[in-house]
Coordinates of C-alpha atoms in Angstrom, one line a residue:
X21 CA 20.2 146.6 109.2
X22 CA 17.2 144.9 108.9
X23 CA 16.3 141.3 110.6
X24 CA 13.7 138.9 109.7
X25 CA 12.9 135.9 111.6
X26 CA 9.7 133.8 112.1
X27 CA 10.1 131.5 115.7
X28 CA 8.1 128.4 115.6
X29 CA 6.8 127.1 119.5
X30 CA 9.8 129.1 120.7
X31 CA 10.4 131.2 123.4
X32 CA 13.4 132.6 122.8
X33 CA 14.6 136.3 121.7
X34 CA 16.7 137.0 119.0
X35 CA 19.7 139.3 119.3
X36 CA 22.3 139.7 116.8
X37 CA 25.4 141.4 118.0
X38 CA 29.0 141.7 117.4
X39 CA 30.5 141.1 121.0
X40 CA 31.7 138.6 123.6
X41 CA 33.9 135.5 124.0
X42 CA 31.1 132.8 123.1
X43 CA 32.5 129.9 121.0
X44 CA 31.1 128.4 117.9
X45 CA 28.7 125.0 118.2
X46 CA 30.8 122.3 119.1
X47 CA 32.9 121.0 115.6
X48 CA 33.5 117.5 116.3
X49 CA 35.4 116.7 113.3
X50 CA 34.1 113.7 112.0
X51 CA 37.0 112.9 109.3
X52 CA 39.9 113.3 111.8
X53 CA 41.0 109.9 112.6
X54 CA 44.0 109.1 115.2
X55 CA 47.7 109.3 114.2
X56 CA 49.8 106.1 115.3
X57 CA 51.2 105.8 118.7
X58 CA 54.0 108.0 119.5
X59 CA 56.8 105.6 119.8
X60 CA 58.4 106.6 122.9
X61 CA 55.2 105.9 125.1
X62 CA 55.0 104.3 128.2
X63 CA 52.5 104.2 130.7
X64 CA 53.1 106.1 133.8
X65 CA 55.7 107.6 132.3
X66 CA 56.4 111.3 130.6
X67 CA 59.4 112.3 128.0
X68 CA 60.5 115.4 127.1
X69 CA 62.1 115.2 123.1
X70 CA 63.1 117.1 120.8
X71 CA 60.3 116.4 117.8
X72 CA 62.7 114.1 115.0
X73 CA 61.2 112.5 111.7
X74 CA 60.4 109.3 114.1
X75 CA 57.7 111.4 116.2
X76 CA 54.1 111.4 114.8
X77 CA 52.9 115.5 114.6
X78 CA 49.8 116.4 115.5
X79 CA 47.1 116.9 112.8
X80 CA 44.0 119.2 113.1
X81 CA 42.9 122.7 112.2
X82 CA 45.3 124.1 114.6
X83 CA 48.1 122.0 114.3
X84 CA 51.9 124.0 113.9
X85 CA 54.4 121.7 115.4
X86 CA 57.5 120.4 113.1
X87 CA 60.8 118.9 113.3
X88 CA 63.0 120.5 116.0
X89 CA 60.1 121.5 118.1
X90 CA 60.0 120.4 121.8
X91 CA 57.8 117.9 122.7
X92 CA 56.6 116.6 126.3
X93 CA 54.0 113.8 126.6
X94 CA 53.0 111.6 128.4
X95 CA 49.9 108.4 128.2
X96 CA 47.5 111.4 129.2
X97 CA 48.7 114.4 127.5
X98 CA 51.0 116.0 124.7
X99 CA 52.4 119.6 124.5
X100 CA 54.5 120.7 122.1
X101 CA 57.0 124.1 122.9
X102 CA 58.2 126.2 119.5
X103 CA 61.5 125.7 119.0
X104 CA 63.6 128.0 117.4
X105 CA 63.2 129.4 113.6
X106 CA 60.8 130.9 111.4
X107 CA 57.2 132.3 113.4
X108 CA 54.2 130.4 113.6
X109 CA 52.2 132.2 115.6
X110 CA 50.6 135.3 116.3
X111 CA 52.8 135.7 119.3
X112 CA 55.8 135.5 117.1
X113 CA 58.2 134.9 119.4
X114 CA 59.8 131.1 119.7
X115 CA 59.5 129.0 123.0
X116 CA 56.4 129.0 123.8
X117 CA 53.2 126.2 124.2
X118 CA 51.7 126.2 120.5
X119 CA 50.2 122.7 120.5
X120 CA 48.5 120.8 123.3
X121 CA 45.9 117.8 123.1
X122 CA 44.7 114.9 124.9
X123 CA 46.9 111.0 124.5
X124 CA 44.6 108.1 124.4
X125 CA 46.4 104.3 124.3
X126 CA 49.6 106.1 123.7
X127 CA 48.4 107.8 120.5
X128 CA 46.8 111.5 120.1
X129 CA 43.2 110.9 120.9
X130 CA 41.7 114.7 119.5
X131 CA 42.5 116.8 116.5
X132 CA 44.5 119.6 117.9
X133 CA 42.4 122.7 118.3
X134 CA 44.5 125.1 120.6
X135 CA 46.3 127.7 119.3
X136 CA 48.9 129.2 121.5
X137 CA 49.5 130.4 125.1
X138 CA 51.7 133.2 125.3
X139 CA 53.7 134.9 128.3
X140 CA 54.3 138.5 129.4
X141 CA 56.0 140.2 132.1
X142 CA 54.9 144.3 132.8
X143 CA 54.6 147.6 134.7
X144 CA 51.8 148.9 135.5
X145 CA 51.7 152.9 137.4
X146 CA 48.3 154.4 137.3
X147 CA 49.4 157.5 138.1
X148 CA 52.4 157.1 135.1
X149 CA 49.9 155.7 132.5
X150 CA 53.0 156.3 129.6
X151 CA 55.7 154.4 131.9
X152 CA 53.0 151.2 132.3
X153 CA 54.1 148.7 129.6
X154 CA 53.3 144.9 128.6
X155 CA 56.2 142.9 127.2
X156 CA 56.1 139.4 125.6
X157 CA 58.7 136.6 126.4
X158 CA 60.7 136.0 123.6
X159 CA 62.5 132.5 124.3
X160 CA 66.4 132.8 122.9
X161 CA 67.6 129.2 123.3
X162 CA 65.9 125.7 124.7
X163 CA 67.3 122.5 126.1
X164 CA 65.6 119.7 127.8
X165 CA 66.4 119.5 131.5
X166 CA 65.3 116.1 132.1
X167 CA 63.7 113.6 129.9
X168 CA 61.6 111.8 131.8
X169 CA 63.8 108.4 131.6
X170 CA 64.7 108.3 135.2
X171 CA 60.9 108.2 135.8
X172 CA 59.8 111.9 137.4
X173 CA 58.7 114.7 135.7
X174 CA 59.8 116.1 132.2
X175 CA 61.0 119.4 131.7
X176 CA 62.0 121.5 128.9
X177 CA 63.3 125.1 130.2
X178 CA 63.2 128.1 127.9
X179 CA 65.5 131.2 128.4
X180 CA 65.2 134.3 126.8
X181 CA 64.6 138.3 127.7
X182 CA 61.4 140.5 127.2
X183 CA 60.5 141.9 123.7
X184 CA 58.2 143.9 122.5
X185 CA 54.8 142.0 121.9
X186 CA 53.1 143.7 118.9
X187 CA 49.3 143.7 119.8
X188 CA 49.5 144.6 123.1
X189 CA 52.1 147.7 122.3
X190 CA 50.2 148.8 119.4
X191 CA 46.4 148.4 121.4
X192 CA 48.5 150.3 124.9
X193 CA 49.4 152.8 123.1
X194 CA 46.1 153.2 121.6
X195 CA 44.4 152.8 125.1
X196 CA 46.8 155.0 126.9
X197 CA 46.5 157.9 124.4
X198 CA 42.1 157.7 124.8
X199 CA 42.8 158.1 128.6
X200 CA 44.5 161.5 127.9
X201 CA 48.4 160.7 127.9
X202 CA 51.0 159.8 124.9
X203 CA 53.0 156.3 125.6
X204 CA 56.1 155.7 123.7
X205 CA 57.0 151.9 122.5
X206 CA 58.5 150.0 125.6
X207 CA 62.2 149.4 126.2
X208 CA 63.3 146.4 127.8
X209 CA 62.7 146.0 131.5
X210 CA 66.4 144.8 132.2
X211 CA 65.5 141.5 133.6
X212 CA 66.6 137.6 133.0
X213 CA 64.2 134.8 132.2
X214 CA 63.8 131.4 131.8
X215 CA 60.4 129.3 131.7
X216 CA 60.4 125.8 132.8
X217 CA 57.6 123.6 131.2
X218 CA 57.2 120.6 133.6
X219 CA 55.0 117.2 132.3
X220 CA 54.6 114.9 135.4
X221 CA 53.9 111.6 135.1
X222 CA 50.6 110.1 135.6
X223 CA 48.8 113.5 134.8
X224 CA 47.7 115.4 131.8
X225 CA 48.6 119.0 133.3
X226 CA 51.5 121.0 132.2
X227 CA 52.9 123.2 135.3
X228 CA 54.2 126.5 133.7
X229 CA 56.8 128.0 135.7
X230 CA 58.3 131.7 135.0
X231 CA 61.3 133.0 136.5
X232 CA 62.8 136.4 136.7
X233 CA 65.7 137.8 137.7
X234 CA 67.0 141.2 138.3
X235 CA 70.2 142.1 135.8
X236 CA 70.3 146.4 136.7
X237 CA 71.2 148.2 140.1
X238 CA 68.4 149.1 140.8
X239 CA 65.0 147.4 142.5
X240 CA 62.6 146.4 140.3
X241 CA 58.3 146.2 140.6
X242 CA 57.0 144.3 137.7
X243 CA 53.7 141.8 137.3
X244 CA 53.5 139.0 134.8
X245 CA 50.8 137.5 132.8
X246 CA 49.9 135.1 130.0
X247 CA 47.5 135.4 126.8
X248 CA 45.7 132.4 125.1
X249 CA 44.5 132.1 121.7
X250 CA 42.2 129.1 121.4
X251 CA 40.5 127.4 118.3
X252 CA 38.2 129.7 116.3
X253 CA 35.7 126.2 116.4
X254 CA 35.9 125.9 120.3
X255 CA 33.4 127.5 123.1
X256 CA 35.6 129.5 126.0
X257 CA 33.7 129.6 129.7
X258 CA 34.8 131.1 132.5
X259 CA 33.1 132.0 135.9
X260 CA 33.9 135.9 136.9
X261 CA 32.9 137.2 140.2
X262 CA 32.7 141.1 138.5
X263 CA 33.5 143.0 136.1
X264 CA 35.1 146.4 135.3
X265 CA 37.8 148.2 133.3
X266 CA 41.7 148.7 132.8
X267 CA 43.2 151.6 131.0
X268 CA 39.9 151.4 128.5
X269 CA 39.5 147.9 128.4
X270 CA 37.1 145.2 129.9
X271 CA 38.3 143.2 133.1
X272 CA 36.4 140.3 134.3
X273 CA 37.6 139.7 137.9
X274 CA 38.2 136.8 140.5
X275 CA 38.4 134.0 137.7
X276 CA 39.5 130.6 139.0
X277 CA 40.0 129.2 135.3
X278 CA 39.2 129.9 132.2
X279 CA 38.5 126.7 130.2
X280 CA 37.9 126.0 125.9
X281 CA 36.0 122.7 124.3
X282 CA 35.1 121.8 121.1
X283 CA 33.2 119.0 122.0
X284 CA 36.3 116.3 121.3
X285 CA 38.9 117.9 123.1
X286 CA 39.3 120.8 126.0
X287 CA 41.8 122.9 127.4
X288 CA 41.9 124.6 130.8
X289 CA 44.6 127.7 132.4
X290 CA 44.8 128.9 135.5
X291 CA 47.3 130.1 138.0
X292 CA 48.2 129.4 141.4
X293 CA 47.4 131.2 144.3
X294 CA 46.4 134.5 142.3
X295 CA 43.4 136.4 141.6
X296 CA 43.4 136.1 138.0
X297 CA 41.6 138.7 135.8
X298 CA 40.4 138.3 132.2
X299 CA 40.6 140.8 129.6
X300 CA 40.3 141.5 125.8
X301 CA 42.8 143.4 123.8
X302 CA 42.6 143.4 120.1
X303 CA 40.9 139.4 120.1
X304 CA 43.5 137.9 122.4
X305 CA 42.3 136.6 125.7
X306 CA 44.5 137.9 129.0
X307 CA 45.6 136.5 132.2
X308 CA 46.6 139.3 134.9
X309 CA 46.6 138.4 138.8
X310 CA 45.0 141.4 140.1
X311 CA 46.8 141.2 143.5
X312 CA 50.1 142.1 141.4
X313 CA 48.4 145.6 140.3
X314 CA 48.6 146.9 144.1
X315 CA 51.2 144.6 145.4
X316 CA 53.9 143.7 142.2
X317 CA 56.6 141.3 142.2
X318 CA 59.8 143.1 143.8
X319 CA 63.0 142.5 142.7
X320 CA 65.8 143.3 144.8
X321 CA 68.9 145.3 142.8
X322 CA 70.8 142.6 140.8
X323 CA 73.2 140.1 143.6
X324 CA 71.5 141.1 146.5
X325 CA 68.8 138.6 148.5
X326 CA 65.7 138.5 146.4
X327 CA 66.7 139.6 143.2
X328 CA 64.8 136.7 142.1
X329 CA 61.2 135.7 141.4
X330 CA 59.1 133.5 139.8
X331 CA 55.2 132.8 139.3
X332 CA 53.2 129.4 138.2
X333 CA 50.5 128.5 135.8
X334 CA 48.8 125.5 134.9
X335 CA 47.2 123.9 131.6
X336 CA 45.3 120.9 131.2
X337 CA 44.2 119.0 128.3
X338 CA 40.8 116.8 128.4
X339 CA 39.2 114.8 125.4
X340 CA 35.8 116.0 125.7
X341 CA 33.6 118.4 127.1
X342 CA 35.0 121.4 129.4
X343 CA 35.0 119.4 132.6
X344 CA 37.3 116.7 130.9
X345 CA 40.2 119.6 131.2
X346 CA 38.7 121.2 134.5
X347 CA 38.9 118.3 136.8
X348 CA 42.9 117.6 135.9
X349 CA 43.6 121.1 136.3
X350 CA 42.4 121.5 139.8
X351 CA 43.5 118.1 140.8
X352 CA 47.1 119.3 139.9
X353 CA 46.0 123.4 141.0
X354 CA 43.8 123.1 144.5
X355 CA 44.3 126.5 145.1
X356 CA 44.4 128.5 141.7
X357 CA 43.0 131.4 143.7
X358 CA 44.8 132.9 146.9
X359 CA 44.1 132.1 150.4
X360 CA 40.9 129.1 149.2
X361 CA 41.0 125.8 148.3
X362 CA 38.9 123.6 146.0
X363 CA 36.6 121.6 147.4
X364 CA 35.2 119.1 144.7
X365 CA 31.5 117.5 145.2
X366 CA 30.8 114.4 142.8
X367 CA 27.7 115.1 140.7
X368 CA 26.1 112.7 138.7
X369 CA 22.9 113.3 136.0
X370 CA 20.7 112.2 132.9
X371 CA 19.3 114.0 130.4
X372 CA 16.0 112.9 128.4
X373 CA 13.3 113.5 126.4
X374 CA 10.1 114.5 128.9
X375 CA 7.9 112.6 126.0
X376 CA 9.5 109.3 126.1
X377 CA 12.1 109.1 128.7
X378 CA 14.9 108.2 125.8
X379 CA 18.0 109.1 126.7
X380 CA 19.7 112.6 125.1
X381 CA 23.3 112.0 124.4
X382 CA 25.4 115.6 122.9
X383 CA 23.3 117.9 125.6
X384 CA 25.2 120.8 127.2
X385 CA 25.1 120.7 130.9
X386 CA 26.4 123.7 132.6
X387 CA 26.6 124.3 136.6
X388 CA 26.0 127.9 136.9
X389 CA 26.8 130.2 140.2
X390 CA 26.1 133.6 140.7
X391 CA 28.4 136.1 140.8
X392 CA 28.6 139.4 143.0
X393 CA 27.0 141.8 139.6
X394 CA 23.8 139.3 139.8
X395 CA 24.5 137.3 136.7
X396 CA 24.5 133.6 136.8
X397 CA 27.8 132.7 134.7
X398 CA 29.5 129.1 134.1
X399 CA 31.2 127.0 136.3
X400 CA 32.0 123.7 134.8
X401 CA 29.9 121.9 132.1
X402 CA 29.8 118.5 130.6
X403 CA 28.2 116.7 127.2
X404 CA 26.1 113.9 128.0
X405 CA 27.1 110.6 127.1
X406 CA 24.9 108.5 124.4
X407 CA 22.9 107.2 127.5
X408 CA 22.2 110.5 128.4
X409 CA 24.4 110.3 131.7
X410 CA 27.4 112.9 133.1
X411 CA 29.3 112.4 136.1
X412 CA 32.5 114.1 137.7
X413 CA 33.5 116.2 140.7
X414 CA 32.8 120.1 140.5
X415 CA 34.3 122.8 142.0
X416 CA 31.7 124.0 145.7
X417 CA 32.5 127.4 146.9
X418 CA 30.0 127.0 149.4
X419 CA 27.6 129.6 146.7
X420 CA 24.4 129.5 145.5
X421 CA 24.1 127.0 141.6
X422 CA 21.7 126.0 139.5
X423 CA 21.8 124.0 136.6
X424 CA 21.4 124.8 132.6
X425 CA 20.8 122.4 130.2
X426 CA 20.3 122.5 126.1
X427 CA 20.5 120.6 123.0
X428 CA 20.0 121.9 119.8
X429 CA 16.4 122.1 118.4
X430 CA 15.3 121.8 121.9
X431 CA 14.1 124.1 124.8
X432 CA 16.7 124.9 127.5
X433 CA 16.5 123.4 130.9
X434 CA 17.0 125.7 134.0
X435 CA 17.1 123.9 137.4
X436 CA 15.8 125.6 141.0
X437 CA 18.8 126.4 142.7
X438 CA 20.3 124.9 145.2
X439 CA 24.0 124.2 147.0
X440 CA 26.3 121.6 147.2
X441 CA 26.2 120.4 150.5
X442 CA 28.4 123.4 151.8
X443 CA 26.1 125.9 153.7
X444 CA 28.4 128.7 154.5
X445 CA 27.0 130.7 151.7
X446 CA 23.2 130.7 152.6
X447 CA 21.6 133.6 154.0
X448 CA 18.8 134.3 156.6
X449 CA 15.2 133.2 154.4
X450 CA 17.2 131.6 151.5
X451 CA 14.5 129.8 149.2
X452 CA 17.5 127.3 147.4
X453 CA 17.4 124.1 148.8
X454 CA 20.2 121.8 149.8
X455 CA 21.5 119.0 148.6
X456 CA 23.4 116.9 150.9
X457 CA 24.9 113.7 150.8
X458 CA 27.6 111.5 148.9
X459 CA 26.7 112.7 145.2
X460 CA 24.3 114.8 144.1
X461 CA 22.3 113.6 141.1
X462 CA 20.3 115.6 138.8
X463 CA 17.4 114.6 136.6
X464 CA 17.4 116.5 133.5
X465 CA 14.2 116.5 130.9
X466 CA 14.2 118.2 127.6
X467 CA 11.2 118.7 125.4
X468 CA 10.8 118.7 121.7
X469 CA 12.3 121.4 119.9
X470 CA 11.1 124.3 117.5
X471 CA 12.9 126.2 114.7
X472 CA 13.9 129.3 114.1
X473 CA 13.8 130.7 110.4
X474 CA 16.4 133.7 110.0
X475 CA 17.7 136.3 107.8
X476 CA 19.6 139.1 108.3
X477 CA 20.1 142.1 105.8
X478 CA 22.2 145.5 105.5
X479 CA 20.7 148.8 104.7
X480 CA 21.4 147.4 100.6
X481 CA 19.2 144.4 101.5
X482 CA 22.2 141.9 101.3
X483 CA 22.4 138.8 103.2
X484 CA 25.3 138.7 106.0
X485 CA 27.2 136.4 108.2
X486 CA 26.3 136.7 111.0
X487 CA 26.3 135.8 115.1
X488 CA 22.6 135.0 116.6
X489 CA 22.7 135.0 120.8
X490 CA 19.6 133.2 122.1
X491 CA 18.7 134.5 125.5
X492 CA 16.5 133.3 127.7
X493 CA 15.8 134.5 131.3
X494 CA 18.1 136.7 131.1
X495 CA 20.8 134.9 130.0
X496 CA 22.7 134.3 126.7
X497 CA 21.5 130.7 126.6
X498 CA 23.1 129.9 122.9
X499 CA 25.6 131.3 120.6
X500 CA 25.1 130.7 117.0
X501 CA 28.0 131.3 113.8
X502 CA 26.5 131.5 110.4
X503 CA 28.3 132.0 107.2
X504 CA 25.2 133.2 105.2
X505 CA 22.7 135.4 106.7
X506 CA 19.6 133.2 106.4
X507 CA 18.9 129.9 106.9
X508 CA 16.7 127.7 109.0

């Protein structure tokens, strides 16, 4: 393959390649208009319904629910949980979150871009690599539990048994069998569930709760785990500490959250008090807690004292940028990783043009920490406002940040770096500086931009789609989709 490109006052390299989790530019939708106001809204209230030809549906490129789906929302948030019938989703099994997007004035406020979050349950033996097995939830029947009208939370609960969940048999198997050993298909794990989704009032974070419980005679060690399909249109960020490999397929480890925007609307996972790993089999995004791999869930033999178990996740919704769904989710999740808790430090910023001093509204602005492989990685990020400004509390670890800013047809913007007011991290002869105080505030200039003229042929000297990564310092600095395989 052959590539052809001519930069003009850039100082960027080109690389084409056909790997990572980067999201496209932000699609903002510019035809999608809101839907009228779900009629059951209150303020400071949430409902849990069963969807009905009253109940507006979501609309947008992502959209699924129908009539006789389950729907909890609130004046922040809406989720909707498949009900029973026909699949919709690559998971395939029903019960499950398949829509989930931001409420504005009672009314859906962003065309629905999130796909589906799906929820496993497993074995995992190093030494037995054919016994290891990952298992889907398959929801069986679904009632709501309470309905919000007595002013607490909503909750629609979800029971059902594990079932085989195609992709992740099929890519085990696969995996397994490159690692030297021959896996048959999975047989149930003998084991009761029921999920409860729970919709408080007054926030725009879904609490996910699993339960198990043991039906056989005999103990049982099993972890759990959740997958996430978001929007092909939305960008997917999430800070790792390292990186590594699980029965021939990538781990990224020590993950807080992983959060999804599309510039007008975001969505945010994590779980609670785990050390969450991320992984890629076969395009869907994973959710393990590495503490189960040495230290599983144990369920007693079924009727004796702890037969029982259960595990809880979180998901947020935000309207904007990827902060708009990270700040909920750790207000409702202050401890998504075990034995820390999040300290949030308000930050506040402008970005504009170095020539003029205009303000720069739809810039990028990522905090960016280091992690323990060297690599500076993404933390939170927001979109500047038309007058250029962001604001909001982000996560402080006590670790070494700095700052990257971009805007299309622009050069990036990387800041010196520096903490957060929380020193614990620095070491003897650190050069970062410190910056202390109620709210740190960060100045951000951008210059004029350049162009970059591309095409990109095959061996036949054809034009292809293709995916351009920008780097710049060492980092990916922008991720680029393009239908045709040249183009300005």
């Amino acid at each position: 393959m052959g590539i052809k490109f001519r930069s003009i006052r850039s100082v960027l390299t080109l690389v084409v390649a056909a790997l990572g989790l980067g999201g496209c530019p932000y699609s903002l939708s510019p035809d999608w208009k809101p839907g009228p106001p779900l009629p059951f809204c209150a303020f400071g209230r949430s409902y849990a319904l069963v969807i009905d030809p009253t109940i507006p549906l979501p609309t947008g490129p992502d959209a699924v629910a129908r009539e006789g789906d389950y729907i909890l929302a609130n004046d922040q948030a809406a989720y909707i949980i498949e009900g029973i019938g026909p699949a919709r989703t690559y998971y395939y099994y029903p019960g499950i979150l398949v829509d989930a997007l931001a409420v504005e004035n009672c009314a859906y406020a962003v065309p629905e871009q999130f796909e589906e979050l799906g929820l496993y349950v497993g074995k995992l033996d190093l030494n037995d690599l054919p016994g290891s097995g990952l298992r889907g939830f398959h929801g069986q029947s679904i009632e709501v539990i309470n309905d919000g009208a007595d002013g607490g939370a909503a909750v629609v609960r979800v029971h059902g048994t594990d079932d085989i969940f195609w992709i992740a048999e099929l890519e085990l198997i696969r995996g397994i069998y490159q690692a030297g050993s021959v896996k048959p298909f999975s047989s149930p794990f003998g084991v009761d569930f029921y999920v409860d989704y729970i919709l408080p009032p007054n926030s725009p974070t879904l609490r996910v709760e699993l339960h198990l419980a043991n039906t056989g005679a005999t103990a049982k060690s099993l972890l759990t785990g959740a997958s996430a399909f978001f929007g092909d249109a939305t960008d997917v960020r999430y800070f790792y500490n390292s990186s590594g490999s699980l029965i021939e397929f990538p781990l990224f480890e020590q993950v807080p959250f992983i959060v999804s925007s599309a510039g007008n609307g975001a969505w945010a996972f994590a779980m609670e008090r785990a050390s969450m790993s991320v992984s890629n089999i076969a395009g869907i995004v994973a959710f393990l807690d590495s503490n189960q791999f040495g230290s599983p869930l144990t369920l007693a033999p079924a009727g004796q004292e702890g037969d029982t178990a259960h595990v809880t996740y979180y998901f947020s919704v935000g309207k904007t940028d990827h902060h708009s769904a990270v700040a909920p989710l750790l207000a409702a999740n202050p401890s998504p990783q075990a034995g820390n808790t999040v300290v949030l430090r308000p930050v506040t910023g402008r970005v504009f043009d170095t020539d003029d001093d205009s303000p720069l509204s739809g810039a990028r602005v990522e905090f960016q920490e280091q992690n323990l492989d060297g690599e500076w990685v993404f933390y939170d990020g927001f979109i500047s406002k038309p007058d250029g400004t962001f604001a909001g509390r982000i996560p402080d670890r006590g670790h070494k940040r700095r700052v990257y800013a971009s805007l299309d047809g622009r050069p990036g913007y990387i800041s010196p770096t520096f903490f957060l007011g929380d020193t614990t991290g620095i070491s003897q002869g650190e050069t970062a500086s410190v910056i202390l105080g109620n709210t740190a505030d960060f100045p951000i200039g951008l210059g004029p931009g350049g162009a970059i003229i591309y095409d990109i042929r095959d061996q036949f000297d054809r034009s292809l789609p293709c995916k351009i990564l920008l780097w710049q310092d060492g980092a990916v600095v922008e991720r680029i989709y393009f239908t045709s395989g040249y183009g300005l």
